mmCIF file of C-alpha atoms in Angstrom:
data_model
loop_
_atom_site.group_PDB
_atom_site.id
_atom_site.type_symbol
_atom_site.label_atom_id
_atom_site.label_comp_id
_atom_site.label_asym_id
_atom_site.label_seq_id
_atom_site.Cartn_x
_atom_site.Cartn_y
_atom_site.Cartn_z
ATOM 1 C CA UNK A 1 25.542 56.303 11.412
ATOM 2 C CA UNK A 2 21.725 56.368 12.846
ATOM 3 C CA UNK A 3 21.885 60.440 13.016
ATOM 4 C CA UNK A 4 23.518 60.529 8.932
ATOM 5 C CA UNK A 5 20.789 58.499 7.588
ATOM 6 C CA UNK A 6 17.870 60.647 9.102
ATOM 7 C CA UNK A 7 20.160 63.989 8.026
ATOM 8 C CA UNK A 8 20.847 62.331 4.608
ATOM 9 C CA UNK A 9 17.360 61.339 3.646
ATOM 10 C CA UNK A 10 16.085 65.377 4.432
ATOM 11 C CA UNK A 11 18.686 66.635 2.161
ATOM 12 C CA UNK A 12 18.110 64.220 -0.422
ATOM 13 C CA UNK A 13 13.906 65.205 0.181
ATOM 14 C CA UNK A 14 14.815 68.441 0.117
ATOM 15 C CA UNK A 15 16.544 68.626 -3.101
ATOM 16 C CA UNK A 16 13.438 66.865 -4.802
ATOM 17 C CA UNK A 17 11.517 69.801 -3.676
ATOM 18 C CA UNK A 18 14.176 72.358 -4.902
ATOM 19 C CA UNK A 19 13.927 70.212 -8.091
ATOM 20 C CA UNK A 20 10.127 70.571 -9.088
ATOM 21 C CA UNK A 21 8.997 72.193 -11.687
ATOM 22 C CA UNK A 22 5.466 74.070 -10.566
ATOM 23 C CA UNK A 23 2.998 75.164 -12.719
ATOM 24 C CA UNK A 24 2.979 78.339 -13.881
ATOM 25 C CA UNK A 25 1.769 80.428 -16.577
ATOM 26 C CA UNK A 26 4.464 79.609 -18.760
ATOM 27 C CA UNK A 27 4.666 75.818 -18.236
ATOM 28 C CA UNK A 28 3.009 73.204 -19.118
ATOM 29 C CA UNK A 29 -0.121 72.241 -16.493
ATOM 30 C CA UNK A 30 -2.075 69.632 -15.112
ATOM 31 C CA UNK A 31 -4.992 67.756 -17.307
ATOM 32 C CA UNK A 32 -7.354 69.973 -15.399
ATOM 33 C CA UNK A 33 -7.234 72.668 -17.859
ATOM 34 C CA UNK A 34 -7.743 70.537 -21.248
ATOM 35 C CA UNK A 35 -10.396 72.507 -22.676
ATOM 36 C CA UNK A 36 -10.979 69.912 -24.509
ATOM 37 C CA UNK A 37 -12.910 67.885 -22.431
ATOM 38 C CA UNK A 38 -16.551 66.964 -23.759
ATOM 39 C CA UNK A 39 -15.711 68.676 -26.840
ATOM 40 C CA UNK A 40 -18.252 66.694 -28.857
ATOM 41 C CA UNK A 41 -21.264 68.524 -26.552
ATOM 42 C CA UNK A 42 -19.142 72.104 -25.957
ATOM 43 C CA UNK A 43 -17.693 72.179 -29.323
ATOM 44 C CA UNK A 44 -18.085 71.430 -33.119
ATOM 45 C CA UNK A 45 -15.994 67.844 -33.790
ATOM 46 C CA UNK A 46 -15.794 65.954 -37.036
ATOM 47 C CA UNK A 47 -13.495 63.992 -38.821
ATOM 48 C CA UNK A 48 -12.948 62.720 -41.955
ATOM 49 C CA UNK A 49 -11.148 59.061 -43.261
ATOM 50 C CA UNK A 50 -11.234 55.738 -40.457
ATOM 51 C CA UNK A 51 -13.760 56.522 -38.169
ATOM 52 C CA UNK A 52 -13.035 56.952 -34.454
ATOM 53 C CA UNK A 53 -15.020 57.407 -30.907
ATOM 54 C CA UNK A 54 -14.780 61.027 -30.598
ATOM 55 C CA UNK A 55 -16.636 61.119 -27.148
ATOM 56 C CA UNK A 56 -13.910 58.659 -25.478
ATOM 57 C CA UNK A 57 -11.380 61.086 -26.934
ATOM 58 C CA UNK A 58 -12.478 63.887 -24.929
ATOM 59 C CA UNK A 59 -13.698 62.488 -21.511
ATOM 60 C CA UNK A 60 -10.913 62.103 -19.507
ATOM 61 C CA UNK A 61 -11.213 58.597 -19.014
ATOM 62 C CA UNK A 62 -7.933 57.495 -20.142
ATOM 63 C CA UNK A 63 -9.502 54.592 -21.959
ATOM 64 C CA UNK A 64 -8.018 53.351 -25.453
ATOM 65 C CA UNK A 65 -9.778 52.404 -28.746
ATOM 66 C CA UNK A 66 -8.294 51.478 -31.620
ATOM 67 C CA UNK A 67 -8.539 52.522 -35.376
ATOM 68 C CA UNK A 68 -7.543 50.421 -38.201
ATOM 69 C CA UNK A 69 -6.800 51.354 -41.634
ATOM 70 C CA UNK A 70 -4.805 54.449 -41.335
ATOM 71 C CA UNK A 71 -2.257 55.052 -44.119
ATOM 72 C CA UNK A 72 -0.151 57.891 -45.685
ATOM 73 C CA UNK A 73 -2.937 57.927 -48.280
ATOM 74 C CA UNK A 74 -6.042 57.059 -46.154
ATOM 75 C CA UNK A 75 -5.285 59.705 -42.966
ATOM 76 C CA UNK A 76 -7.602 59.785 -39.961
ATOM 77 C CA UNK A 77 -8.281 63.245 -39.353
ATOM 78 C CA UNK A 78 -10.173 65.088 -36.109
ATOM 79 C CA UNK A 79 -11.157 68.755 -36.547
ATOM 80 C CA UNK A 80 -12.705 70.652 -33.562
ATOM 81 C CA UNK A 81 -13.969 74.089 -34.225
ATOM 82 C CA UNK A 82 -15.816 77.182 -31.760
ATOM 83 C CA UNK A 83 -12.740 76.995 -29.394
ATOM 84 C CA UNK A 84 -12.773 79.996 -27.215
ATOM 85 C CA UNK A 85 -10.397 82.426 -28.722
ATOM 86 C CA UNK A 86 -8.404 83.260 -25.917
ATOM 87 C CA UNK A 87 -4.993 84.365 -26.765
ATOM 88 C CA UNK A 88 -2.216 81.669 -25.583
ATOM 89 C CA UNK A 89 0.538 83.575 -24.871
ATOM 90 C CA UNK A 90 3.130 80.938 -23.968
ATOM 91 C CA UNK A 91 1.271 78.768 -21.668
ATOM 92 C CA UNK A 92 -0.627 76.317 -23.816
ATOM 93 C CA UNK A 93 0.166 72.688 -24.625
ATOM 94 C CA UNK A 94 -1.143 69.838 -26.995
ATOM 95 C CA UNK A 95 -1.153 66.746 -27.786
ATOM 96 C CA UNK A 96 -2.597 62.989 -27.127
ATOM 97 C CA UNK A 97 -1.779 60.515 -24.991
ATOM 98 C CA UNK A 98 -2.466 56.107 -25.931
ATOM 99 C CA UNK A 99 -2.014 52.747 -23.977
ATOM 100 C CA UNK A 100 -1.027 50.976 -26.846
ATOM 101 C CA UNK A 101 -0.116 51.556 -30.781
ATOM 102 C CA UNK A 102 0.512 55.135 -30.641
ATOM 103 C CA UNK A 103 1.061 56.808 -33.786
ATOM 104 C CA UNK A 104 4.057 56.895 -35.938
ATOM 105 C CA UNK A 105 2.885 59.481 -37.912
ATOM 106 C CA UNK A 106 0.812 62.892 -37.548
ATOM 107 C CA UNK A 107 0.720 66.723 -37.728
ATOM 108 C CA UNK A 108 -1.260 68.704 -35.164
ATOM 109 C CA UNK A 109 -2.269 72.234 -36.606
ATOM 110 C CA UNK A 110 -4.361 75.788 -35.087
ATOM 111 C CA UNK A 111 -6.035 77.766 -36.587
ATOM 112 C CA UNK A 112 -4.739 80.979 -35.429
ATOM 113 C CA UNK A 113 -7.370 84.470 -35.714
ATOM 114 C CA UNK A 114 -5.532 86.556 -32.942
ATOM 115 C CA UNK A 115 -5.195 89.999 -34.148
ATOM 116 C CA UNK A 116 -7.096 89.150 -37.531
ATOM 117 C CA UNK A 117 -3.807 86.696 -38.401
ATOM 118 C CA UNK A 118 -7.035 84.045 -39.798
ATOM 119 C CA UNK A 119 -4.366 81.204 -40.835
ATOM 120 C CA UNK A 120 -3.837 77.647 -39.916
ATOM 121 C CA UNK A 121 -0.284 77.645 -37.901
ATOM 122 C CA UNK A 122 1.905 73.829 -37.222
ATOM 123 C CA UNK A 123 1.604 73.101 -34.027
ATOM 124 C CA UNK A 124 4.161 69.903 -34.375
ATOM 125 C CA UNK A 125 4.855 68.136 -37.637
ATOM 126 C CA UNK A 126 6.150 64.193 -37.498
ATOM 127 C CA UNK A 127 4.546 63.445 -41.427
ATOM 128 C CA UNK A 128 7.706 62.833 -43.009
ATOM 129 C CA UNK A 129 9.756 61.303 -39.654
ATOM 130 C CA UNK A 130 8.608 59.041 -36.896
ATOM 131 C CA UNK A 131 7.339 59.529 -33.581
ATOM 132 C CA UNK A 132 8.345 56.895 -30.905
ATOM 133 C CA UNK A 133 6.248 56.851 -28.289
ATOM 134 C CA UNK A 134 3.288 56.299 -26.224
ATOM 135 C CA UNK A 135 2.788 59.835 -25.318
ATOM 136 C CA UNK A 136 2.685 63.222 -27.171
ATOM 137 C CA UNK A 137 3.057 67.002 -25.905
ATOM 138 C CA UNK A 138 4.416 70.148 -27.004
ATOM 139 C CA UNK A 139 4.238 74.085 -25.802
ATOM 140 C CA UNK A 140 2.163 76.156 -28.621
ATOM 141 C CA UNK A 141 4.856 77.680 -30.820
ATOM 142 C CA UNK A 142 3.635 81.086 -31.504
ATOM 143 C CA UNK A 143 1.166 82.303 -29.268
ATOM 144 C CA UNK A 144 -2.348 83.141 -30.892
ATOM 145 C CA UNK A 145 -5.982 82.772 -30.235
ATOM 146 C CA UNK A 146 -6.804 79.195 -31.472
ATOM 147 C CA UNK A 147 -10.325 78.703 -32.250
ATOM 148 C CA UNK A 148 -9.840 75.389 -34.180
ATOM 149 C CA UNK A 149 -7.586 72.401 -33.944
ATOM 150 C CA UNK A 150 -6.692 69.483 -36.661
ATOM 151 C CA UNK A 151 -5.488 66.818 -35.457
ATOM 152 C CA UNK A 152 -4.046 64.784 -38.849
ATOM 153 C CA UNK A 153 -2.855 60.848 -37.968
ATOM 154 C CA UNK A 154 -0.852 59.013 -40.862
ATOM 155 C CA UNK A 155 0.454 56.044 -40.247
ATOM 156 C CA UNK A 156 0.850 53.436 -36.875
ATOM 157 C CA UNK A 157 1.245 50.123 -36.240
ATOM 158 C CA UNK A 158 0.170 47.478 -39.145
ATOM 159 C CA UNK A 159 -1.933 50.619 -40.027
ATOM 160 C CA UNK A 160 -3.275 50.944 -36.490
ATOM 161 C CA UNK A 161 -3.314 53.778 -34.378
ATOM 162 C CA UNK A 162 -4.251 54.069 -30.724
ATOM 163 C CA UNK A 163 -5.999 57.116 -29.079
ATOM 164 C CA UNK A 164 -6.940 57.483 -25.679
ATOM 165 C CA UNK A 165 -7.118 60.930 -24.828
ATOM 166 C CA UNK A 166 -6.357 64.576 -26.919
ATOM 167 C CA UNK A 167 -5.881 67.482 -24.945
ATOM 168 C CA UNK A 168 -5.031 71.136 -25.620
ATOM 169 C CA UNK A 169 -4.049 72.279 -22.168
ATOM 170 C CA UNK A 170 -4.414 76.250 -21.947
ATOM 171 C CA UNK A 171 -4.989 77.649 -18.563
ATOM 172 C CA UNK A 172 -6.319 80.906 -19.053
ATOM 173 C CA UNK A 173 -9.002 79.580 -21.576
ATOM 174 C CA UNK A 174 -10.648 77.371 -18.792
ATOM 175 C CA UNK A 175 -11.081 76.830 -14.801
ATOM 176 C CA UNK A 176 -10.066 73.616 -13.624
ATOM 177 C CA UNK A 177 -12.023 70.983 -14.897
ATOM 178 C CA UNK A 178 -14.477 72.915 -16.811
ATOM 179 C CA UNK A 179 -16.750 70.559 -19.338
ATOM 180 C CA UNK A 180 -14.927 67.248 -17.621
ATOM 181 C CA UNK A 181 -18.107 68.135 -14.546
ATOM 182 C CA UNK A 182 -20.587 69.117 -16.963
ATOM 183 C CA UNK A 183 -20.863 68.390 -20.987
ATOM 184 C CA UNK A 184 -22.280 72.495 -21.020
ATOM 185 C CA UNK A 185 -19.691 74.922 -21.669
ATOM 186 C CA UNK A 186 -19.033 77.074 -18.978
ATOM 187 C CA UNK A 187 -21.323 75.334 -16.569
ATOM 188 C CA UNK A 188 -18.979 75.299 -13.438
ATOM 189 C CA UNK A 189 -16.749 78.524 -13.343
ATOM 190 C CA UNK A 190 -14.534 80.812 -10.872
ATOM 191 C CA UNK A 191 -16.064 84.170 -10.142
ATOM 192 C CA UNK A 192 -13.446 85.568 -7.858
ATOM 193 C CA UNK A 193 -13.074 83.455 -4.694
ATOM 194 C CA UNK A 194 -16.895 81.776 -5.308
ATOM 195 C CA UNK A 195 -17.811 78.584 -7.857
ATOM 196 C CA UNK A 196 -20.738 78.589 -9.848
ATOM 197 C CA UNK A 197 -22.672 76.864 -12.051
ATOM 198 C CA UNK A 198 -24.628 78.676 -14.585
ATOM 199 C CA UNK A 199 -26.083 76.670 -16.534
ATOM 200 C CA UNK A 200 -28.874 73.636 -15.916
ATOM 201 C CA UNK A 201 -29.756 71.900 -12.891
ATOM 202 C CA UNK A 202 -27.673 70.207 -9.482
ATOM 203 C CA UNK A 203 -28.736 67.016 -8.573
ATOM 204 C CA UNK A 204 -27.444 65.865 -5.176
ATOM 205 C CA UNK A 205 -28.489 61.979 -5.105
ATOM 206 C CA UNK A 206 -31.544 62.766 -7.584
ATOM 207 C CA UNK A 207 -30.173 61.263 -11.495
ATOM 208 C CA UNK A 208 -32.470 63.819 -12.820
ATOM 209 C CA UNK A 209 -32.717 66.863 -10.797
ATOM 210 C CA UNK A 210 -35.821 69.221 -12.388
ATOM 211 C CA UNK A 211 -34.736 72.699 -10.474
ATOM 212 C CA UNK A 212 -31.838 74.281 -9.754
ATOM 213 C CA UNK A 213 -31.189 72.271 -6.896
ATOM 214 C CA UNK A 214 -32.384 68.485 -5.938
ATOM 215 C CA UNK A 215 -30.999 67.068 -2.661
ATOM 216 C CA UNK A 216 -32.432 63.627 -1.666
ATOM 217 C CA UNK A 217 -31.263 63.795 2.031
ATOM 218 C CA UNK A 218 -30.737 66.155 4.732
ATOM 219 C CA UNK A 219 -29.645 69.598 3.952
ATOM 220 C CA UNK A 220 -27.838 70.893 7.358
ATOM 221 C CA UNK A 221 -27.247 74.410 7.568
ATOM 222 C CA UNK A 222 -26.737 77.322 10.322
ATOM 223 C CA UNK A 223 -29.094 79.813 8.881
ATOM 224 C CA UNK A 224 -31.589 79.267 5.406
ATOM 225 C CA UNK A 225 -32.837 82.437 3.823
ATOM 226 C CA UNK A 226 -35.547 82.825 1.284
ATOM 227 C CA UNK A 227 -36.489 86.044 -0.990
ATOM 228 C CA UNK A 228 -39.827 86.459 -0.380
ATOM 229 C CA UNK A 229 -42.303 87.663 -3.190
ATOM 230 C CA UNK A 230 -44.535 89.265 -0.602
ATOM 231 C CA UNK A 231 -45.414 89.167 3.079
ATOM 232 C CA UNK A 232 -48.598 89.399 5.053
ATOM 233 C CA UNK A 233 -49.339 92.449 7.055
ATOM 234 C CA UNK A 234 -51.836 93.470 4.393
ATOM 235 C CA UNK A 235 -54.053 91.719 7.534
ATOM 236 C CA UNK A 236 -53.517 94.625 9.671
ATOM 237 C CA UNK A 237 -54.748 97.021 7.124
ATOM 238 C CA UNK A 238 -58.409 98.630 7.214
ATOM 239 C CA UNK A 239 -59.990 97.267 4.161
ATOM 240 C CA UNK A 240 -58.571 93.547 5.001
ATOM 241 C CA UNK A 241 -61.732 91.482 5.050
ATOM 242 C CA UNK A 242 -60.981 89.752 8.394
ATOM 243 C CA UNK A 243 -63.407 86.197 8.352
ATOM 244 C CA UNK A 244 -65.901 85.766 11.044
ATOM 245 C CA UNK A 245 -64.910 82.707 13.387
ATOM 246 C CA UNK A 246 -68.164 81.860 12.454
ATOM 247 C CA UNK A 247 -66.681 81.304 8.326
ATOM 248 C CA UNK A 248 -63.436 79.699 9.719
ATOM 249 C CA UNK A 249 -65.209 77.465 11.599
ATOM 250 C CA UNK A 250 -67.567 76.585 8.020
ATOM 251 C CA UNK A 251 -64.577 76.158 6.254
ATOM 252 C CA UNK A 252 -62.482 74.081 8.704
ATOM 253 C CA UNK A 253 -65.731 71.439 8.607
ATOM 254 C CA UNK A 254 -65.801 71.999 4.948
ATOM 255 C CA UNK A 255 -62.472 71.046 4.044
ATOM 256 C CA UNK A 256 -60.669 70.285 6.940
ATOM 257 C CA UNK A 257 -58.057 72.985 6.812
ATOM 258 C CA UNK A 258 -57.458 76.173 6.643
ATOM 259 C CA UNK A 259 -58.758 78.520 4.254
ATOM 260 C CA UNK A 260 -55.609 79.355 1.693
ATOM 261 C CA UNK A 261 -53.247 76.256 3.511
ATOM 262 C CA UNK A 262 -52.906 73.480 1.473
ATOM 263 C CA UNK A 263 -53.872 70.130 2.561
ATOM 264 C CA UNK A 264 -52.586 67.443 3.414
ATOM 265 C CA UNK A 265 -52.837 65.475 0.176
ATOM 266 C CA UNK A 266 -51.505 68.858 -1.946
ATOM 267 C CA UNK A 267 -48.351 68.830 0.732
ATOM 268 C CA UNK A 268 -47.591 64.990 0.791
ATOM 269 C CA UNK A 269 -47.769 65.080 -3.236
ATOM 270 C CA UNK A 270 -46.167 68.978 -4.148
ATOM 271 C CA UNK A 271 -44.023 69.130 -0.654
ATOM 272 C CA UNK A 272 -44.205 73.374 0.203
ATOM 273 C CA UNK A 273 -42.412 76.638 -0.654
ATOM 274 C CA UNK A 274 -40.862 77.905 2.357
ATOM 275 C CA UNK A 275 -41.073 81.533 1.520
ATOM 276 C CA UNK A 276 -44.677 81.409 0.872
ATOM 277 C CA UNK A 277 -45.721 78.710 3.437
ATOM 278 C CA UNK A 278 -44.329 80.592 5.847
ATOM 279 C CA UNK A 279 -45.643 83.744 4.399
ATOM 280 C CA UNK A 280 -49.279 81.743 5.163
ATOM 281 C CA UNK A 281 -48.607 80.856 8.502
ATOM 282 C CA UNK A 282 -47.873 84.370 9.469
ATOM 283 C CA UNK A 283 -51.426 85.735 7.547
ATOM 284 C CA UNK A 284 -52.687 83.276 10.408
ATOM 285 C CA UNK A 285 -50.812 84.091 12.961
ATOM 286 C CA UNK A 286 -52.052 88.056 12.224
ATOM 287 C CA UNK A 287 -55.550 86.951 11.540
ATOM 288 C CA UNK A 288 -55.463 85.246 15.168
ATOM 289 C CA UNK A 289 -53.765 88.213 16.738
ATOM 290 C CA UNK A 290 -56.534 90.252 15.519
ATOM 291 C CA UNK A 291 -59.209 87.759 16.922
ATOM 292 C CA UNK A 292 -57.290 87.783 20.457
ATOM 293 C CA UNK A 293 -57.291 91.830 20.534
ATOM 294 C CA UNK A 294 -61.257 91.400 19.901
ATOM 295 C CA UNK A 295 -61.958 88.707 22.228
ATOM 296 C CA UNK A 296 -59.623 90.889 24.933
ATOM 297 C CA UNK A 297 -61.750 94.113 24.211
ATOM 298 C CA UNK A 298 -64.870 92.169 24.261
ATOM 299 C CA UNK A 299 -63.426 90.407 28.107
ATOM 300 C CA UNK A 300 -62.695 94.188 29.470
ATOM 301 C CA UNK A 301 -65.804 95.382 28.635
ATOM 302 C CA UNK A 302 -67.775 92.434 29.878
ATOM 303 C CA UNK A 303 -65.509 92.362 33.384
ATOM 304 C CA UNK A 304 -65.742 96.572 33.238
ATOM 305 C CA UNK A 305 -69.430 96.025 32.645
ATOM 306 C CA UNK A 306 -69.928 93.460 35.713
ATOM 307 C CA UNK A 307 -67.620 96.044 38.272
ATOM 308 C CA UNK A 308 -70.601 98.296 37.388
ATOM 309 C CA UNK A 309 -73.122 95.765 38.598
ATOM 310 C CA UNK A 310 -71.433 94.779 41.079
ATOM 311 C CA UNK A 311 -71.342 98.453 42.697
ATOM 312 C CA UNK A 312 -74.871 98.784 41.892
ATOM 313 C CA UNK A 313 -75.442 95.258 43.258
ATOM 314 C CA UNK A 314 -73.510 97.007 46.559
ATOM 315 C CA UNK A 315 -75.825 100.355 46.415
ATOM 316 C CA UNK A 316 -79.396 98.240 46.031
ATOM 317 C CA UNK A 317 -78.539 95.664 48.810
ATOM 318 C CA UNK A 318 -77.731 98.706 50.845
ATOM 319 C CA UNK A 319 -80.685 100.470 50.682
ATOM 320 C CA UNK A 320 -82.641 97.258 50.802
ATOM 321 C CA UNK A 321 -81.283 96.542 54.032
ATOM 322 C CA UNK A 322 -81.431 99.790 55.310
ATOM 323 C CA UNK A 323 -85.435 99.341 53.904
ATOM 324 C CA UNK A 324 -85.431 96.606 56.155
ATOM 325 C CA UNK A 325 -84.440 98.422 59.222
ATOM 326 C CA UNK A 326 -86.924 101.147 58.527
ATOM 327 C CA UNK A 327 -89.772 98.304 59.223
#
């Protein structure tokens, strides 16, 4: 009995597996791919009867709000427009989603401009019969380039109806997530096996990051490159004005730093650019290469110049002492 429970529960698990139904092009996918997310900032929304909160329709929070008097004669309707105009084949769904007082009755409609078609197409129709339940979803029924969606609600619960969420999931129209991680269309995006973000600025614990890419913290990498705008062996060229030690030495008392370094004061306030600091350091680094190769030529000659003395220090104490033997 021990070894049929174990044997039972794998067949059972496998058969779930067997079971699934993945995602594919042609069924329905996750809530990654609602292109509608932030679709009052990508995207043109208004609407028109009861008022509701468009942004909480489109954020993916999942949160409810509630809209009273909507009737037959008084509909609440959402319109979003600029859509991308990607044709949906037969993988697109849409719909909404509530908590609590879902609607009873609505019509969901695209505006369809694939192949010049230019016409408003029903996307589901429950205006004359009612809907009963908390959730609604249904595959595109002709396939067409949507650029526009209305969303039409008639009739709910005492006249209230419930929204949390609408969603028009289409998978080739979007990557995963897109305007849910940024309220900029096409901010984050898939080029090839490599995410980017193309639009604005990345702020890694900085709220308001003011270039491309704010990190508060340690950044820990194997290897950092920079593109330079320029490097510095213009110093080893023959008009380069090399300063006297004499002027670095003015300067140094002067200022207290190195001509063309920044300070202190500019580095603890402005922080440096890596490709030109180092750029900088190197115009140094040639400057005092330069001042080495003098002060070596200058050391040969003077220790070339004293072996000559010294031999003719060798030749005059010679003949002075052979002077001295002539007495």
């Amino acid at each position: 009995m021990k070894k049929i429970i174990p044997l039972l529960f794998a067949i059972l698990l496998s058969q779930s597996i067997q079971s699934q139904t993945f995602s594919t092009n042609v069924t329905p996918v996750g809530w990654e791919h609602n292109i509608l997310f932030n679709a009052t900032t990508r995207f043109t929304v208004t609407q028109q009867g009861p008022t509701q909160n468009l942004a909480a329709m489109f954020d993916g929070g999942m949160m409810p709000s509630y809209v009273p008097g909507i009737s037959t004669a008084n509909p609440m309707v959402i319109l979003i427009e600029g859509l991308p105009g990607y044709h949906t084949q037969a993988g697109a769904w849409v719909g909404w989603t509530t908590r609590y007082l879902p609607a009873s009755r609505f019509k969901i409609e695209g505006y369809d401009t694939y192949n010049g078609a230019n016409t408003w197409r029903v996307m589901a129709d429950y205006s004359v019969v009612d809907y009963d339940n908390y959730n609604f979803s249904t595959k595109i029924p002709v396939g067409g380039a949507y650029t526009k969606l209305k969303f039409t609600f008639y009739e709910g619960q005492g006249g209230i109806v419930g929204l949390s969420e609408l969603f028009f999931i289409h998978p080739e129209a979007t990557s995963p997530y897109a305007g849910l991680l940024s309220s900029s269309l096409g901010n984050w995006q898939n080029n090839g096996t490599s995410v980017t973000y193309n639009t604005g600025n990345v702020g890694i614990g900085v709220a308001s990051p003011n270039n491309k890419l704010d990190v508060k913290g340690t950044i820990h990498s194997q290897e950092v490159k920079v593109d330079a705008n320029g490097w510095s062996d213009f110093v080893f060229k023959k008009e380069y004005d090399l300063p006297t030690l004499e002027e670095v030495e003015k300067h140094i008392n002067k200022k207290g730093h190195l001509e063309n370094i920044p300070s202190e004061k500019e580095v603890l306030e402005n922080g440096i650019n890596l490709g030109e600091m180092n750029a900088k350091l190197l115009q140094k680094i040639e400057e005092l290469t330069l001042y080495v190769i003098d002060i070596n030529k200058k050391v040969t000659n003077l220790e070339s110049n004293n072996s000559k003395l010294t031999e003719e220090n060798k030749i005059l104490t010679g003949k002075i002492k052979t002077l001295e033997k002539d007495k």
